[in-house]
Amino acid sequence: MKRIYIVRHGQTYINLYNKMQGWCDTPLTTPGIEGAEEAGKALSEVPFDIALSSDLKRASDTCEIIMKYNANKDELQHIASPFFREQFYGYFEGMDSEMAWRMIGGSHGYGTRQEMFAHESIDTIKDWIKEADPYHQAENAEEYWARLDDGFKLISQLDGAENILLVTHGFTIRSLWYRYGDHIPLVPGPKNASITIMTMSEKGEIKIPKWNLMHL
């Protein structure tokens, strides 16, 4: 049985300004660094066998901060991979979040993301993002999950790795809640530097018993 400790990266400037942040990237704020340190302290006694993260700097930096506090810090290897990147929002990257979600959901009768997340599936929302993107370059559900599934295939092949740190992103964690959680509410979403615990059996069965934790 593998236990995967999924952490959302610390707060960034784009988070602070309430803008869409998928593949675009901004540095951690001072509270973001402090949040990553708190996550590191909360996870310090978990003997991680490997540390994985998105290759976006905000996630990679958060992972490195968490690793500094870990019981296995001297042996711990960090692999940053595009498999674990955030949803790509295409045209909406960097846009004011509320404006972007109105553009994405408005034609379907939704004025806010909270309404959408409460009533629609994550995969439907992903498809609407691509549909609303005038360039149609944003990822839809099929494209997104093909990439994430490659990441979880990588995890399944990590022989001998029982405790795994994975630092990724808010909409990605929401997506994992929806796919593998047992009716986890998607509103509110994961807090910056929060911890979600996922288990993966030898047969590849994935479950999420705990989510949005600030302490173990």
PDB file of C-alpha atoms in Angstrom:
ATOM      1  CA  MET A   1       0.000   0.000   0.000  1.00  0.00           C
ATOM      2  CA  LYS A   2       1.360   3.403  -1.003  1.00  0.00           C
ATOM      3  CA  ARG A   3       0.416   6.521   0.964  1.00  0.00           C
ATOM      4  CA  ILE A   4       0.647   9.689  -1.083  1.00  0.00           C
ATOM      5  CA  TYR A   5       0.670  12.967   0.837  1.00  0.00           C
ATOM      6  CA  ILE A   6      -0.610  15.530  -1.636  1.00  0.00           C
ATOM      7  CA  VAL A   7       0.162  19.150  -0.748  1.00  0.00           C
ATOM      8  CA  ARG A   8      -1.093  22.230  -2.519  1.00  0.00           C
ATOM      9  CA  HIS A   9       1.717  24.733  -3.112  1.00  0.00           C
ATOM     10  CA  GLY A  10       1.994  27.769  -0.863  1.00  0.00           C
ATOM     11  CA  GLN A  11       0.256  31.034  -1.697  1.00  0.00           C
ATOM     12  CA  THR A  12       1.601  32.906  -4.748  1.00  0.00           C
ATOM     13  CA  TYR A  13       1.154  36.490  -5.904  1.00  0.00           C
ATOM     14  CA  ILE A  14      -1.397  35.356  -8.522  1.00  0.00           C
ATOM     15  CA  ASN A  15      -3.341  33.584  -5.746  1.00  0.00           C
ATOM     16  CA  LEU A  16      -3.236  36.771  -3.690  1.00  0.00           C
ATOM     17  CA  TYR A  17      -4.550  38.822  -6.627  1.00  0.00           C
ATOM     18  CA  ASN A  18      -7.297  36.224  -7.376  1.00  0.00           C
ATOM     19  CA  LYS A  19      -6.190  35.518 -10.930  1.00  0.00           C
ATOM     20  CA  MET A  20      -6.209  32.304 -12.980  1.00  0.00           C
ATOM     21  CA  GLN A  21      -2.950  30.404 -12.529  1.00  0.00           C
ATOM     22  CA  GLY A  22      -2.544  27.198 -14.460  1.00  0.00           C
ATOM     23  CA  TRP A  23       0.683  26.843 -16.413  1.00  0.00           C
ATOM     24  CA  CYS A  24       1.586  30.502 -15.840  1.00  0.00           C
ATOM     25  CA  ASP A  25       3.694  30.831 -12.711  1.00  0.00           C
ATOM     26  CA  THR A  26       4.479  33.389 -10.017  1.00  0.00           C
ATOM     27  CA  PRO A  27       6.677  33.230  -6.885  1.00  0.00           C
ATOM     28  CA  LEU A  28       5.516  32.264  -3.436  1.00  0.00           C
ATOM     29  CA  THR A  29       4.563  35.184  -1.199  1.00  0.00           C
ATOM     30  CA  THR A  30       5.993  35.473   2.298  1.00  0.00           C
ATOM     31  CA  PRO A  31       2.833  33.818   3.718  1.00  0.00           C
ATOM     32  CA  GLY A  32       3.220  31.208   0.972  1.00  0.00           C
ATOM     33  CA  ILE A  33       6.724  30.345   2.164  1.00  0.00           C
ATOM     34  CA  GLU A  34       5.509  30.251   5.752  1.00  0.00           C
ATOM     35  CA  GLY A  35       2.644  27.936   4.747  1.00  0.00           C
ATOM     36  CA  ALA A  36       5.085  25.579   3.028  1.00  0.00           C
ATOM     37  CA  GLU A  37       7.216  25.559   6.180  1.00  0.00           C
ATOM     38  CA  GLU A  38       4.163  24.712   8.295  1.00  0.00           C
ATOM     39  CA  ALA A  39       3.330  21.833   5.947  1.00  0.00           C
ATOM     40  CA  GLY A  40       6.929  20.666   6.244  1.00  0.00           C
ATOM     41  CA  LYS A  41       6.697  20.656  10.031  1.00  0.00           C
ATOM     42  CA  ALA A  42       3.354  18.836   9.945  1.00  0.00           C
ATOM     43  CA  LEU A  43       4.865  16.129   7.712  1.00  0.00           C
ATOM     44  CA  SER A  44       8.323  16.049   9.306  1.00  0.00           C
ATOM     45  CA  GLU A  45       7.887  12.637  10.964  1.00  0.00           C
ATOM     46  CA  VAL A  46       6.537  10.943   7.819  1.00  0.00           C
ATOM     47  CA  PRO A  47       9.588   9.103   6.422  1.00  0.00           C
ATOM     48  CA  PHE A  48       9.197   9.971   2.754  1.00  0.00           C
ATOM     49  CA  ASP A  49      10.801   7.601   0.266  1.00  0.00           C
ATOM     50  CA  ILE A  50      10.578  10.066  -2.624  1.00  0.00           C
ATOM     51  CA  ALA A  51       9.352  13.615  -3.247  1.00  0.00           C
ATOM     52  CA  LEU A  52       7.423  14.437  -6.429  1.00  0.00           C
ATOM     53  CA  SER A  53       6.078  17.754  -7.630  1.00  0.00           C
ATOM     54  CA  SER A  54       4.775  19.634 -10.593  1.00  0.00           C
ATOM     55  CA  ASP A  55       7.635  21.175 -12.567  1.00  0.00           C
ATOM     56  CA  LEU A  56       6.110  24.639 -12.111  1.00  0.00           C
ATOM     57  CA  LYS A  57       8.310  26.672  -9.777  1.00  0.00           C
ATOM     58  CA  ARG A  58       5.665  27.409  -7.134  1.00  0.00           C
ATOM     59  CA  ALA A  59       5.133  23.674  -6.579  1.00  0.00           C
ATOM     60  CA  SER A  60       8.805  22.744  -6.879  1.00  0.00           C
ATOM     61  CA  ASP A  61       9.818  25.446  -4.390  1.00  0.00           C
ATOM     62  CA  THR A  62       7.122  24.326  -1.932  1.00  0.00           C
ATOM     63  CA  CYS A  63       8.363  20.744  -2.243  1.00  0.00           C
ATOM     64  CA  GLU A  64      11.956  21.760  -1.510  1.00  0.00           C
ATOM     65  CA  ILE A  65      10.846  23.671   1.600  1.00  0.00           C
ATOM     66  CA  ILE A  66       8.849  20.681   2.896  1.00  0.00           C
ATOM     67  CA  MET A  67      11.782  18.343   2.265  1.00  0.00           C
ATOM     68  CA  LYS A  68      14.077  20.424   4.506  1.00  0.00           C
ATOM     69  CA  TYR A  69      12.018  19.418   7.536  1.00  0.00           C
ATOM     70  CA  ASN A  70      11.655  15.724   6.756  1.00  0.00           C
ATOM     71  CA  ALA A  71      13.097  12.857   8.779  1.00  0.00           C
ATOM     72  CA  ASN A  72      14.601  11.466   5.547  1.00  0.00           C
ATOM     73  CA  LYS A  73      15.842  14.815   4.198  1.00  0.00           C
ATOM     74  CA  ASP A  74      19.420  13.593   3.696  1.00  0.00           C
ATOM     75  CA  GLU A  75      18.370  10.758   1.363  1.00  0.00           C
ATOM     76  CA  LEU A  76      15.271  12.253  -0.232  1.00  0.00           C
ATOM     77  CA  GLN A  77      15.206  12.664  -4.014  1.00  0.00           C
ATOM     78  CA  HIS A  78      12.977  15.283  -5.657  1.00  0.00           C
ATOM     79  CA  ILE A  79      11.516  14.658  -9.123  1.00  0.00           C
ATOM     80  CA  ALA A  80       9.672  17.608 -10.704  1.00  0.00           C
ATOM     81  CA  SER A  81       7.431  16.493 -13.578  1.00  0.00           C
ATOM     82  CA  PRO A  82       5.018  18.157 -16.038  1.00  0.00           C
ATOM     83  CA  PHE A  83       2.673  15.209 -15.387  1.00  0.00           C
ATOM     84  CA  PHE A  84       1.614  16.911 -12.140  1.00  0.00           C
ATOM     85  CA  ARG A  85       1.130  20.414 -13.523  1.00  0.00           C
ATOM     86  CA  GLU A  86      -2.059  22.370 -12.938  1.00  0.00           C
ATOM     87  CA  GLN A  87      -4.889  22.422 -15.458  1.00  0.00           C
ATOM     88  CA  PHE A  88      -3.912  24.506 -18.494  1.00  0.00           C
ATOM     89  CA  TYR A  89      -6.419  27.365 -18.791  1.00  0.00           C
ATOM     90  CA  GLY A  90      -5.283  28.607 -22.210  1.00  0.00           C
ATOM     91  CA  TYR A  91      -6.673  32.080 -22.997  1.00  0.00           C
ATOM     92  CA  PHE A  92      -7.771  32.511 -19.373  1.00  0.00           C
ATOM     93  CA  GLU A  93      -4.256  32.270 -17.903  1.00  0.00           C
ATOM     94  CA  GLY A  94      -3.582  35.336 -15.743  1.00  0.00           C
ATOM     95  CA  MET A  95      -7.140  36.693 -16.070  1.00  0.00           C
ATOM     96  CA  ASP A  96      -9.169  37.836 -13.065  1.00  0.00           C
ATOM     97  CA  SER A  97     -10.652  34.602 -11.733  1.00  0.00           C
ATOM     98  CA  GLU A  98     -14.230  35.750 -11.285  1.00  0.00           C
ATOM     99  CA  MET A  99     -14.317  37.236 -14.789  1.00  0.00           C
ATOM    100  CA  ALA A 100     -12.831  34.078 -16.296  1.00  0.00           C
ATOM    101  CA  TRP A 101     -15.282  31.741 -14.551  1.00  0.00           C
ATOM    102  CA  ARG A 102     -18.223  33.916 -15.680  1.00  0.00           C
ATOM    103  CA  MET A 103     -16.984  33.588 -19.259  1.00  0.00           C
ATOM    104  CA  ILE A 104     -16.585  29.821 -18.839  1.00  0.00           C
ATOM    105  CA  GLY A 105     -19.877  29.130 -17.078  1.00  0.00           C
ATOM    106  CA  GLY A 106     -22.107  31.997 -18.180  1.00  0.00           C
ATOM    107  CA  SER A 107     -23.444  30.338 -21.316  1.00  0.00           C
ATOM    108  CA  HIS A 108     -24.362  27.326 -19.176  1.00  0.00           C
ATOM    109  CA  GLY A 109     -26.254  29.376 -16.610  1.00  0.00           C
ATOM    110  CA  TYR A 110     -23.541  29.838 -13.965  1.00  0.00           C
ATOM    111  CA  GLY A 111     -22.294  33.190 -12.733  1.00  0.00           C
ATOM    112  CA  THR A 112     -19.667  31.904 -10.285  1.00  0.00           C
ATOM    113  CA  ARG A 113     -17.249  29.019  -9.988  1.00  0.00           C
ATOM    114  CA  GLN A 114     -18.765  28.087  -6.630  1.00  0.00           C
ATOM    115  CA  GLU A 115     -22.107  27.405  -8.324  1.00  0.00           C
ATOM    116  CA  MET A 116     -20.433  25.352 -11.032  1.00  0.00           C
ATOM    117  CA  PHE A 117     -18.350  23.293  -8.623  1.00  0.00           C
ATOM    118  CA  ALA A 118     -21.436  22.594  -6.519  1.00  0.00           C
ATOM    119  CA  HIS A 119     -23.559  21.328  -9.404  1.00  0.00           C
ATOM    120  CA  GLU A 120     -21.346  20.107 -12.261  1.00  0.00           C
ATOM    121  CA  SER A 121     -18.703  17.417 -12.631  1.00  0.00           C
ATOM    122  CA  ILE A 122     -15.072  18.436 -12.822  1.00  0.00           C
ATOM    123  CA  ASP A 123     -14.785  16.859 -16.264  1.00  0.00           C
ATOM    124  CA  THR A 124     -17.724  18.869 -17.584  1.00  0.00           C
ATOM    125  CA  ILE A 125     -16.075  22.040 -16.285  1.00  0.00           C
ATOM    126  CA  LYS A 126     -12.771  21.112 -17.945  1.00  0.00           C
ATOM    127  CA  ASP A 127     -14.562  20.663 -21.267  1.00  0.00           C
ATOM    128  CA  TRP A 128     -16.302  24.028 -20.820  1.00  0.00           C
ATOM    129  CA  ILE A 129     -12.930  25.722 -20.226  1.00  0.00           C
ATOM    130  CA  LYS A 130     -11.659  24.528 -23.596  1.00  0.00           C
ATOM    131  CA  GLU A 131     -14.985  25.340 -25.246  1.00  0.00           C
ATOM    132  CA  ALA A 132     -14.927  28.933 -23.933  1.00  0.00           C
ATOM    133  CA  ASP A 133     -11.248  29.503 -24.812  1.00  0.00           C
ATOM    134  CA  PRO A 134     -11.303  31.417 -28.136  1.00  0.00           C
ATOM    135  CA  TYR A 135      -8.086  29.627 -29.123  1.00  0.00           C
ATOM    136  CA  HIS A 136      -9.327  26.240 -27.833  1.00  0.00           C
ATOM    137  CA  GLN A 137      -5.858  25.583 -26.391  1.00  0.00           C
ATOM    138  CA  ALA A 138      -6.971  24.985 -22.793  1.00  0.00           C
ATOM    139  CA  GLU A 139      -6.981  21.343 -21.709  1.00  0.00           C
ATOM    140  CA  ASN A 140     -10.253  19.441 -21.810  1.00  0.00           C
ATOM    141  CA  ALA A 141     -10.945  16.464 -19.546  1.00  0.00           C
ATOM    142  CA  GLU A 142      -9.487  13.884 -21.934  1.00  0.00           C
ATOM    143  CA  GLU A 143      -6.243  15.808 -22.425  1.00  0.00           C
ATOM    144  CA  TYR A 144      -5.872  16.620 -18.746  1.00  0.00           C
ATOM    145  CA  TRP A 145      -6.429  13.073 -17.474  1.00  0.00           C
ATOM    146  CA  ALA A 146      -4.120  11.558 -20.096  1.00  0.00           C
ATOM    147  CA  ARG A 147      -1.335  13.658 -18.568  1.00  0.00           C
ATOM    148  CA  LEU A 148      -2.265  13.040 -14.925  1.00  0.00           C
ATOM    149  CA  ASP A 149      -2.703   9.321 -15.532  1.00  0.00           C
ATOM    150  CA  ASP A 150       0.893   9.178 -16.794  1.00  0.00           C
ATOM    151  CA  GLY A 151       1.913  10.695 -13.459  1.00  0.00           C
ATOM    152  CA  PHE A 152       0.013   8.128 -11.411  1.00  0.00           C
ATOM    153  CA  LYS A 153       1.370   5.338 -13.607  1.00  0.00           C
ATOM    154  CA  LEU A 154       4.825   6.620 -12.630  1.00  0.00           C
ATOM    155  CA  ILE A 155       3.842   6.488  -8.948  1.00  0.00           C
ATOM    156  CA  SER A 156       2.506   2.943  -9.281  1.00  0.00           C
ATOM    157  CA  GLN A 157       5.868   1.848 -10.694  1.00  0.00           C
ATOM    158  CA  LEU A 158       7.932   3.240  -7.797  1.00  0.00           C
ATOM    159  CA  ASP A 159       8.972  -0.058  -6.241  1.00  0.00           C
ATOM    160  CA  GLY A 160       9.649   0.154  -2.528  1.00  0.00           C
ATOM    161  CA  ALA A 161       8.225   3.660  -2.182  1.00  0.00           C
ATOM    162  CA  GLU A 162       5.519   3.503   0.481  1.00  0.00           C
ATOM    163  CA  ASN A 163       5.395   7.117   1.676  1.00  0.00           C
ATOM    164  CA  ILE A 164       5.351   9.619  -1.170  1.00  0.00           C
ATOM    165  CA  LEU A 165       5.236  13.413  -1.076  1.00  0.00           C
ATOM    166  CA  LEU A 166       3.432  15.008  -4.031  1.00  0.00           C
ATOM    167  CA  VAL A 167       3.210  18.798  -4.316  1.00  0.00           C
ATOM    168  CA  THR A 168       0.738  20.004  -6.919  1.00  0.00           C
ATOM    169  CA  HIS A 169      -2.054  22.525  -7.485  1.00  0.00           C
ATOM    170  CA  GLY A 170      -5.523  23.526  -6.322  1.00  0.00           C
ATOM    171  CA  PHE A 171      -7.688  22.591  -9.313  1.00  0.00           C
ATOM    172  CA  THR A 172      -5.696  19.399  -9.745  1.00  0.00           C
ATOM    173  CA  ILE A 173      -6.342  18.415  -6.122  1.00  0.00           C
ATOM    174  CA  ARG A 174     -10.043  19.239  -6.615  1.00  0.00           C
ATOM    175  CA  SER A 175      -9.966  16.973  -9.678  1.00  0.00           C
ATOM    176  CA  LEU A 176      -8.452  14.127  -7.661  1.00  0.00           C
ATOM    177  CA  TRP A 177     -11.072  14.647  -4.924  1.00  0.00           C
ATOM    178  CA  TYR A 178     -13.802  14.325  -7.527  1.00  0.00           C
ATOM    179  CA  ARG A 179     -12.350  11.270  -9.218  1.00  0.00           C
ATOM    180  CA  TYR A 180     -11.129   9.272  -6.227  1.00  0.00           C
ATOM    181  CA  GLY A 181     -12.862  10.725  -3.165  1.00  0.00           C
ATOM    182  CA  ASP A 182     -16.106   9.512  -1.630  1.00  0.00           C
ATOM    183  CA  HIS A 183     -18.376  12.535  -2.195  1.00  0.00           C
ATOM    184  CA  ILE A 184     -15.768  15.074  -1.075  1.00  0.00           C
ATOM    185  CA  PRO A 185     -17.348  18.539  -1.436  1.00  0.00           C
ATOM    186  CA  LEU A 186     -15.533  20.619  -4.048  1.00  0.00           C
ATOM    187  CA  VAL A 187     -16.508  23.905  -2.392  1.00  0.00           C
ATOM    188  CA  PRO A 188     -14.481  25.209  -0.676  1.00  0.00           C
ATOM    189  CA  GLY A 189     -11.415  23.924  -2.482  1.00  0.00           C
ATOM    190  CA  PRO A 190      -8.042  22.950  -1.020  1.00  0.00           C
ATOM    191  CA  LYS A 191      -6.274  25.656   0.943  1.00  0.00           C
ATOM    192  CA  ASN A 192      -2.732  26.683   0.055  1.00  0.00           C
ATOM    193  CA  ALA A 193      -0.260  24.304   1.762  1.00  0.00           C
ATOM    194  CA  SER A 194      -3.079  21.940   2.794  1.00  0.00           C
ATOM    195  CA  ILE A 195      -2.561  18.168   2.897  1.00  0.00           C
ATOM    196  CA  THR A 196      -4.681  15.517   1.199  1.00  0.00           C
ATOM    197  CA  ILE A 197      -3.908  11.857   1.893  1.00  0.00           C
ATOM    198  CA  MET A 198      -4.339   9.314  -0.889  1.00  0.00           C
ATOM    199  CA  THR A 199      -3.798   5.554  -0.741  1.00  0.00           C
ATOM    200  CA  MET A 200      -2.910   3.298  -3.669  1.00  0.00           C
ATOM    201  CA  SER A 201      -3.197  -0.473  -3.296  1.00  0.00           C
ATOM    202  CA  GLU A 202      -0.957  -2.985  -5.053  1.00  0.00           C
ATOM    203  CA  LYS A 203      -3.838  -3.562  -7.473  1.00  0.00           C
ATOM    204  CA  GLY A 204      -3.941   0.166  -8.272  1.00  0.00           C
ATOM    205  CA  GLU A 205      -7.092   0.972  -6.293  1.00  0.00           C
ATOM    206  CA  ILE A 206      -6.971   4.631  -5.233  1.00  0.00           C
ATOM    207  CA  LYS A 207      -8.831   6.196  -2.309  1.00  0.00           C
ATOM    208  CA  ILE A 208      -8.758   9.548  -0.508  1.00  0.00           C
ATOM    209  CA  PRO A 209      -9.521   9.083   3.202  1.00  0.00           C
ATOM    210  CA  LYS A 210      -8.485  12.587   4.362  1.00  0.00           C
ATOM    211  CA  TRP A 211      -8.369  15.976   2.702  1.00  0.00           C
ATOM    212  CA  ASN A 212      -7.722  19.692   3.234  1.00  0.00           C
ATOM    213  CA  LEU A 213      -5.726  19.100   6.426  1.00  0.00           C
ATOM    214  CA  MET A 214      -3.419  21.716   7.913  1.00  0.00           C
ATOM    215  CA  HIS A 215      -2.133  19.245  10.533  1.00  0.00           C
ATOM    216  CA  LEU A 216      -1.950  15.441  10.643  1.00  0.00           C
TER     217      LEU A 216
END
